[in-house]
mmCIF file with all atom_site columns, C-alpha atoms in Angstrom:
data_model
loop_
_atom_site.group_PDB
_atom_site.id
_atom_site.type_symbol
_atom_site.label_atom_id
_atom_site.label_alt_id
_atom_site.label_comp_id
_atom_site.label_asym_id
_atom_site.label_entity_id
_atom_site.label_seq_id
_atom_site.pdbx_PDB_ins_code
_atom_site.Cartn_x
_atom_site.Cartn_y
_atom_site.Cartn_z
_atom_site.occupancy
_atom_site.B_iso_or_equiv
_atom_site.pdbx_formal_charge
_atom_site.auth_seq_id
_atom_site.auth_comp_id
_atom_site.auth_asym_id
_atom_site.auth_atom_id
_atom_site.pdbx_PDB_model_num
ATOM 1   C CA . UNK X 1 1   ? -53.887 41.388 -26.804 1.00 0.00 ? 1   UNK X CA 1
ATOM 2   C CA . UNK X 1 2   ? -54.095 41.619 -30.408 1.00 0.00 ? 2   UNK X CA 1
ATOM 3   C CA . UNK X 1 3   ? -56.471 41.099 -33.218 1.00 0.00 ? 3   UNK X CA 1
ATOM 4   C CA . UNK X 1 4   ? -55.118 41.169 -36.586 1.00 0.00 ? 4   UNK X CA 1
ATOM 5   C CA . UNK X 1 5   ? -58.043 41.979 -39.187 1.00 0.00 ? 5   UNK X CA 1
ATOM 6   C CA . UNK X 1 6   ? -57.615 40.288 -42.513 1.00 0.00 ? 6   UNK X CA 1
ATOM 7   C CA . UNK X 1 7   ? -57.502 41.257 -45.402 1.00 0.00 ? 7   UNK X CA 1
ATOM 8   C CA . UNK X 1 8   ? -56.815 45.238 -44.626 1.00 0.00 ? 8   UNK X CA 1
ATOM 9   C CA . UNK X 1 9   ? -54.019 44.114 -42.162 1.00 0.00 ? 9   UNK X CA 1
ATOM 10  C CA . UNK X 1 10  ? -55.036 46.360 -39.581 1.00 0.00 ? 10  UNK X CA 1
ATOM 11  C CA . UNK X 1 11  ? -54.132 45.427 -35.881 1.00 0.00 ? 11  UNK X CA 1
ATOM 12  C CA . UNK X 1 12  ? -55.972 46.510 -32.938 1.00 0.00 ? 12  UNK X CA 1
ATOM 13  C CA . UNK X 1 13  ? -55.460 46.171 -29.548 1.00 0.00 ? 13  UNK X CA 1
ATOM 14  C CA . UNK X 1 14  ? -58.216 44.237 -27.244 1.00 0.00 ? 14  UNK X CA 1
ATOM 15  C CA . UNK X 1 15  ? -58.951 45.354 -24.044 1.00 0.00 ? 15  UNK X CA 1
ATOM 16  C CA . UNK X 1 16  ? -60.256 41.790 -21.236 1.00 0.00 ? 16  UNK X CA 1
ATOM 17  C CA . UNK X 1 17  ? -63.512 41.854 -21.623 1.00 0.00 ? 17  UNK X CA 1
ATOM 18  C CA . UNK X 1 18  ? -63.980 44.017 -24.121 1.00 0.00 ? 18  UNK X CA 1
ATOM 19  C CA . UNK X 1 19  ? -65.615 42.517 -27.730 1.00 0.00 ? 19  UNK X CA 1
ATOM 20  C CA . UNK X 1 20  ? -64.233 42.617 -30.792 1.00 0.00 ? 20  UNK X CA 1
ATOM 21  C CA . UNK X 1 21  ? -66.358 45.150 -32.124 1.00 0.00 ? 21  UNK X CA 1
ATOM 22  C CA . UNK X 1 22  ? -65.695 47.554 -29.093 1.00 0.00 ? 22  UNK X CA 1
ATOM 23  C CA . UNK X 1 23  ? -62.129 47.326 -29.357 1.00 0.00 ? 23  UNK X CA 1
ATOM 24  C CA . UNK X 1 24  ? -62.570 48.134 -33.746 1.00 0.00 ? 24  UNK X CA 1
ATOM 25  C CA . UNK X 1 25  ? -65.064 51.080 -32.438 1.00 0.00 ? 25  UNK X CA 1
ATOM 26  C CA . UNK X 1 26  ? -62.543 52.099 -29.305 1.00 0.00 ? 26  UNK X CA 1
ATOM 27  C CA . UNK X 1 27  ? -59.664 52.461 -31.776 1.00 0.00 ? 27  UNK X CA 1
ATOM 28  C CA . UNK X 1 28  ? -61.421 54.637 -34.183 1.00 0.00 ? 28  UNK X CA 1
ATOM 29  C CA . UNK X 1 29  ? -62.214 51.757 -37.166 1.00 0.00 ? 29  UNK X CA 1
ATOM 30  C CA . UNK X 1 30  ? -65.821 51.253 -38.614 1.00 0.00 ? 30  UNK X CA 1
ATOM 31  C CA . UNK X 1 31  ? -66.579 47.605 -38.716 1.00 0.00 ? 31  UNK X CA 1
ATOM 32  C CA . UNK X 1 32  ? -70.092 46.792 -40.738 1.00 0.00 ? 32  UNK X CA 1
ATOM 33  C CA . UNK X 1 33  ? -73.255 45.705 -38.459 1.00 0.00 ? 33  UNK X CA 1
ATOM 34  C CA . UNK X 1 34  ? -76.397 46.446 -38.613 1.00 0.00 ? 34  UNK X CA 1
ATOM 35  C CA . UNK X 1 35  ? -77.485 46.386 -35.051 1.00 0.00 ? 35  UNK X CA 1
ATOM 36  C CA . UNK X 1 36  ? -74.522 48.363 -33.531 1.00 0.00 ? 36  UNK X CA 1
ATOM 37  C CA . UNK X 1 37  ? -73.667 45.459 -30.960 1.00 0.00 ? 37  UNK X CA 1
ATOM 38  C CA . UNK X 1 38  ? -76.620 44.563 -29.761 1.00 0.00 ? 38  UNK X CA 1
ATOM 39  C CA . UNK X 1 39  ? -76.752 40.495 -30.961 1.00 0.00 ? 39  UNK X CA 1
ATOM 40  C CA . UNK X 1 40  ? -79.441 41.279 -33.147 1.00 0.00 ? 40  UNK X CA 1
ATOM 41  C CA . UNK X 1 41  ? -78.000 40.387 -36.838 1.00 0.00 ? 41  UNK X CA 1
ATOM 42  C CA . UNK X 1 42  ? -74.997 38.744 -38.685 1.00 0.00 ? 42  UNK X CA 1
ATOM 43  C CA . UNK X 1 43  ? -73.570 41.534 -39.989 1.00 0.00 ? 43  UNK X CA 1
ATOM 44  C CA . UNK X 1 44  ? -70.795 41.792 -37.723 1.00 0.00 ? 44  UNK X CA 1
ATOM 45  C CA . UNK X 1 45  ? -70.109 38.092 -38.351 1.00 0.00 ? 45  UNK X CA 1
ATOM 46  C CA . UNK X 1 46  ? -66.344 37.378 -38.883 1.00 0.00 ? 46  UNK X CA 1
ATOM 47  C CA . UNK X 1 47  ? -64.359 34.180 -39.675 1.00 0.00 ? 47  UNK X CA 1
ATOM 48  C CA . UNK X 1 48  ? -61.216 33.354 -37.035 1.00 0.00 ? 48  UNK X CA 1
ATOM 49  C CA . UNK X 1 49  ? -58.311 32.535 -39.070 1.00 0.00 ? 49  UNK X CA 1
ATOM 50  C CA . UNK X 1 50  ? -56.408 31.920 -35.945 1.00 0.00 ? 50  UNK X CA 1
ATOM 51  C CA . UNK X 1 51  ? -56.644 31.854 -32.271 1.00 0.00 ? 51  UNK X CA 1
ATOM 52  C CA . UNK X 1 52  ? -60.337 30.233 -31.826 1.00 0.00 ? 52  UNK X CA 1
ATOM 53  C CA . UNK X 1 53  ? -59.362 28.387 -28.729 1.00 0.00 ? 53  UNK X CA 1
ATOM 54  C CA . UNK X 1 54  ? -58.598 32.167 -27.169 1.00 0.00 ? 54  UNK X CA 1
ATOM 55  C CA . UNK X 1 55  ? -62.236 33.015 -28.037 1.00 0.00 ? 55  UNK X CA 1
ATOM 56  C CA . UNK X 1 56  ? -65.135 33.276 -25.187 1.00 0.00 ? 56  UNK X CA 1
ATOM 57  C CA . UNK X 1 57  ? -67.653 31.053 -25.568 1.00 0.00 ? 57  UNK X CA 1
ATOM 58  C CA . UNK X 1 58  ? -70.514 31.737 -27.974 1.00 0.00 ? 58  UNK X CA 1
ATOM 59  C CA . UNK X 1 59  ? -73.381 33.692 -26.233 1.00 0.00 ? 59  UNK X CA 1
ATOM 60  C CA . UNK X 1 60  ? -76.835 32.659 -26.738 1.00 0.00 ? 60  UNK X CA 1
ATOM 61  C CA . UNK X 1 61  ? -77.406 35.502 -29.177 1.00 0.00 ? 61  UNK X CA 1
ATOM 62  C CA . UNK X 1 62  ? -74.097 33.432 -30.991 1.00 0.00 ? 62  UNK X CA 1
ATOM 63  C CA . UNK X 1 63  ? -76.356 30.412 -30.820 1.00 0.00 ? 63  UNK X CA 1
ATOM 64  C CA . UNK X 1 64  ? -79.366 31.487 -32.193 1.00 0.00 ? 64  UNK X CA 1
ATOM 65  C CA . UNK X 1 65  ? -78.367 33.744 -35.415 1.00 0.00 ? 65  UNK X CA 1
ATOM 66  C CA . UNK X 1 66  ? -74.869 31.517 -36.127 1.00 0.00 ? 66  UNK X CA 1
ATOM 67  C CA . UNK X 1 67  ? -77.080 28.648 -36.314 1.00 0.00 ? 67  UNK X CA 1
ATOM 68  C CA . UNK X 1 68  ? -79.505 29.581 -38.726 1.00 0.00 ? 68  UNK X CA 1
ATOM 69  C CA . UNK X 1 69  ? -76.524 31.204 -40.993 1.00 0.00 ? 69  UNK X CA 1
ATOM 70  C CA . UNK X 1 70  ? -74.538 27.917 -40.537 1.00 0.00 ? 70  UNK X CA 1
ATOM 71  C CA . UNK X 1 71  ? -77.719 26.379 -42.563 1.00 0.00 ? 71  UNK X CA 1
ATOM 72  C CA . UNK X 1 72  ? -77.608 29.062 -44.904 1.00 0.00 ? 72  UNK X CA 1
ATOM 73  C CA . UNK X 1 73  ? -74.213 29.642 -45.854 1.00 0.00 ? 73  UNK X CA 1
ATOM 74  C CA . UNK X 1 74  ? -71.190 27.003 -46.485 1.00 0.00 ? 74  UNK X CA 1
ATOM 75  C CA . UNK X 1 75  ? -68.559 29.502 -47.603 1.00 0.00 ? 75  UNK X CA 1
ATOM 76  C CA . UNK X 1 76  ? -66.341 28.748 -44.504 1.00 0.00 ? 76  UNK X CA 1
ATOM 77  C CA . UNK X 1 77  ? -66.500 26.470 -41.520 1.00 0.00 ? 77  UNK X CA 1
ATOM 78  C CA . UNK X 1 78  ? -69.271 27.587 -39.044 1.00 0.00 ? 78  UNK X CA 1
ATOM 79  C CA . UNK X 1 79  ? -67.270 26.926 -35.996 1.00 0.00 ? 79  UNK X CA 1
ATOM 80  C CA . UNK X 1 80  ? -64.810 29.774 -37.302 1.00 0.00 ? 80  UNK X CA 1
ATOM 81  C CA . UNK X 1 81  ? -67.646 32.282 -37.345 1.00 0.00 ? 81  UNK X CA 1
ATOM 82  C CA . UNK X 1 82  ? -68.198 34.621 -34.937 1.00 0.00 ? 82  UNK X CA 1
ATOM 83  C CA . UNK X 1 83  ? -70.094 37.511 -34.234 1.00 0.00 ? 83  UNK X CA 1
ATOM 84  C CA . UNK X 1 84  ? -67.452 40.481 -33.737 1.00 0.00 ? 84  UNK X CA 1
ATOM 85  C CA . UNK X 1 85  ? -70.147 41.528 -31.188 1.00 0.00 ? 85  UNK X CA 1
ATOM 86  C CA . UNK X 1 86  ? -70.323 39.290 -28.775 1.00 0.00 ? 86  UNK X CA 1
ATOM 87  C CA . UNK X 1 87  ? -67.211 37.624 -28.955 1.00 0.00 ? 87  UNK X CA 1
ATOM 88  C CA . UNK X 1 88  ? -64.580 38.555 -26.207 1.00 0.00 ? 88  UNK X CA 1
ATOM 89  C CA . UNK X 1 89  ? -60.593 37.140 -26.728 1.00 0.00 ? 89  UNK X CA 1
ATOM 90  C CA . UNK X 1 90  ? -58.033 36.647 -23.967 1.00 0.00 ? 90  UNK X CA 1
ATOM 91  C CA . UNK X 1 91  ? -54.891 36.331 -26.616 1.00 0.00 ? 91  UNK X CA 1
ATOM 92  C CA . UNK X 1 92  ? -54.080 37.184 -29.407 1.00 0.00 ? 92  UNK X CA 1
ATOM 93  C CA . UNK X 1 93  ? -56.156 36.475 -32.740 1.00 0.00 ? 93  UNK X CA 1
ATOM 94  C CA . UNK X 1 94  ? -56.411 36.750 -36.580 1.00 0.00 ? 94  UNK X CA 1
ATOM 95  C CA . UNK X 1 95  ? -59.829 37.299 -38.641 1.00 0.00 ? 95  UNK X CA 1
ATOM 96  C CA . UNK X 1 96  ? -61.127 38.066 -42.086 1.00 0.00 ? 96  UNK X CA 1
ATOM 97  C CA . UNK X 1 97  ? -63.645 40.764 -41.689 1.00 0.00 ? 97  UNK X CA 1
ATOM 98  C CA . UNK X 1 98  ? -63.721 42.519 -45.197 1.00 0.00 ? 98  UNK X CA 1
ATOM 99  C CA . UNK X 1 99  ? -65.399 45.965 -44.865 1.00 0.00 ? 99  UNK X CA 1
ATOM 100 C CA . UNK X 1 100 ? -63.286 47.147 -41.735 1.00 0.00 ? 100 UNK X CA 1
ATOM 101 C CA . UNK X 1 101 ? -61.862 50.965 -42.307 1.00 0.00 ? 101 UNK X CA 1
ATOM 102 C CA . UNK X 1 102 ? -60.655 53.787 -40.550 1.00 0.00 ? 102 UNK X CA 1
ATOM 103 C CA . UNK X 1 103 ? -63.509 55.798 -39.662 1.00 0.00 ? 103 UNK X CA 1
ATOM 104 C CA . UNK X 1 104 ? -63.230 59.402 -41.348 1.00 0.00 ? 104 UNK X CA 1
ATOM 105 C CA . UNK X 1 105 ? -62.372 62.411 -39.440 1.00 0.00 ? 105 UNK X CA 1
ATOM 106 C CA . UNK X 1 106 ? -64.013 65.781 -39.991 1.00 0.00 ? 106 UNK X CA 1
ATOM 107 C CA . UNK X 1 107 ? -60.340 66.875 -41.637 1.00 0.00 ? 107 UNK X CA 1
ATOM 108 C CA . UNK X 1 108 ? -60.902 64.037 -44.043 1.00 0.00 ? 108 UNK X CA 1
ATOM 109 C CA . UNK X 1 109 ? -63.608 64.509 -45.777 1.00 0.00 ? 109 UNK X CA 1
ATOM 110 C CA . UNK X 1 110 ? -62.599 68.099 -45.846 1.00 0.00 ? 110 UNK X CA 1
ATOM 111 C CA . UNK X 1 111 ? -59.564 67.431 -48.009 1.00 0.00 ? 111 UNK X CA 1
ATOM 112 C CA . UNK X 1 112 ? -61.979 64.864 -50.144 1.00 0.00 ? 112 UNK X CA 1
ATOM 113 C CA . UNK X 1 113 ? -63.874 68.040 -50.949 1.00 0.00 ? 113 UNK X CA 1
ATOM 114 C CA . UNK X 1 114 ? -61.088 69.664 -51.789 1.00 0.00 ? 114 UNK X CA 1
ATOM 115 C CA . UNK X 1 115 ? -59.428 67.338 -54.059 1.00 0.00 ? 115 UNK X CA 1
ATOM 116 C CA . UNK X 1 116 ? -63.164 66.928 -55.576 1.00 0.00 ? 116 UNK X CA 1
ATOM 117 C CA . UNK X 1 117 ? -63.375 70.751 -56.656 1.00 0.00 ? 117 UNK X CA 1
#
């Protein structure tokens, strides 16, 4: 399965039962969050521009911090939100996660230094 991650146009692959976040981590992407998976903030939150039917259920963790944000923010539809922690797919998907990267390698930041001096 696939998740295409809008707007950087990255695609990852997504392992059953993996989350979304996992699979970002697994193939070597930072994705923001505060928590670092465990259902404790919004931070991961992303919206599903396609493929919400292929989406597990929301876990009670989904329940509880989705529902306050749903109160507090109207930018999008809540039932498109998700947190990119909890939320498993079994197809493939498109969301809008702004923020998502390749992580930087050792070798990277090298040549940043480089180019810097």
């Amino acid at each position: 399965m696939t998740m295409r991650v809008e707007p950087a146009g990255i695609d990852i692959e997504v392992s059953p039962g993996e989350t979304l976040l996992q699979a970002a981590w697994r193939a070597g992407y930072d994705w923001p969050t505060l928590c670092y998976a465990r259902g404790t903030c919004t931070a991961c939150r992303c919206e599903v521009l396609d493929g919400l039917h292929l989406l597990s259920e929301r876990t009670e963790a989904e329940v509880a911090l989705l529902g306050d944000l749903d109160r507090r923010v109207r930018r999008a539809n809540p039932r498109r939100i998700r947190l990119a922690c909890q939320a498993t797919a079994s197809g493939h998907i498109t969301v809008r996660k702004p923020g998502v990267k390749k992580q930087s390698t050792v070798e990277d930041q090298e040549a940043a230094n480089v180019e810097r001096q």
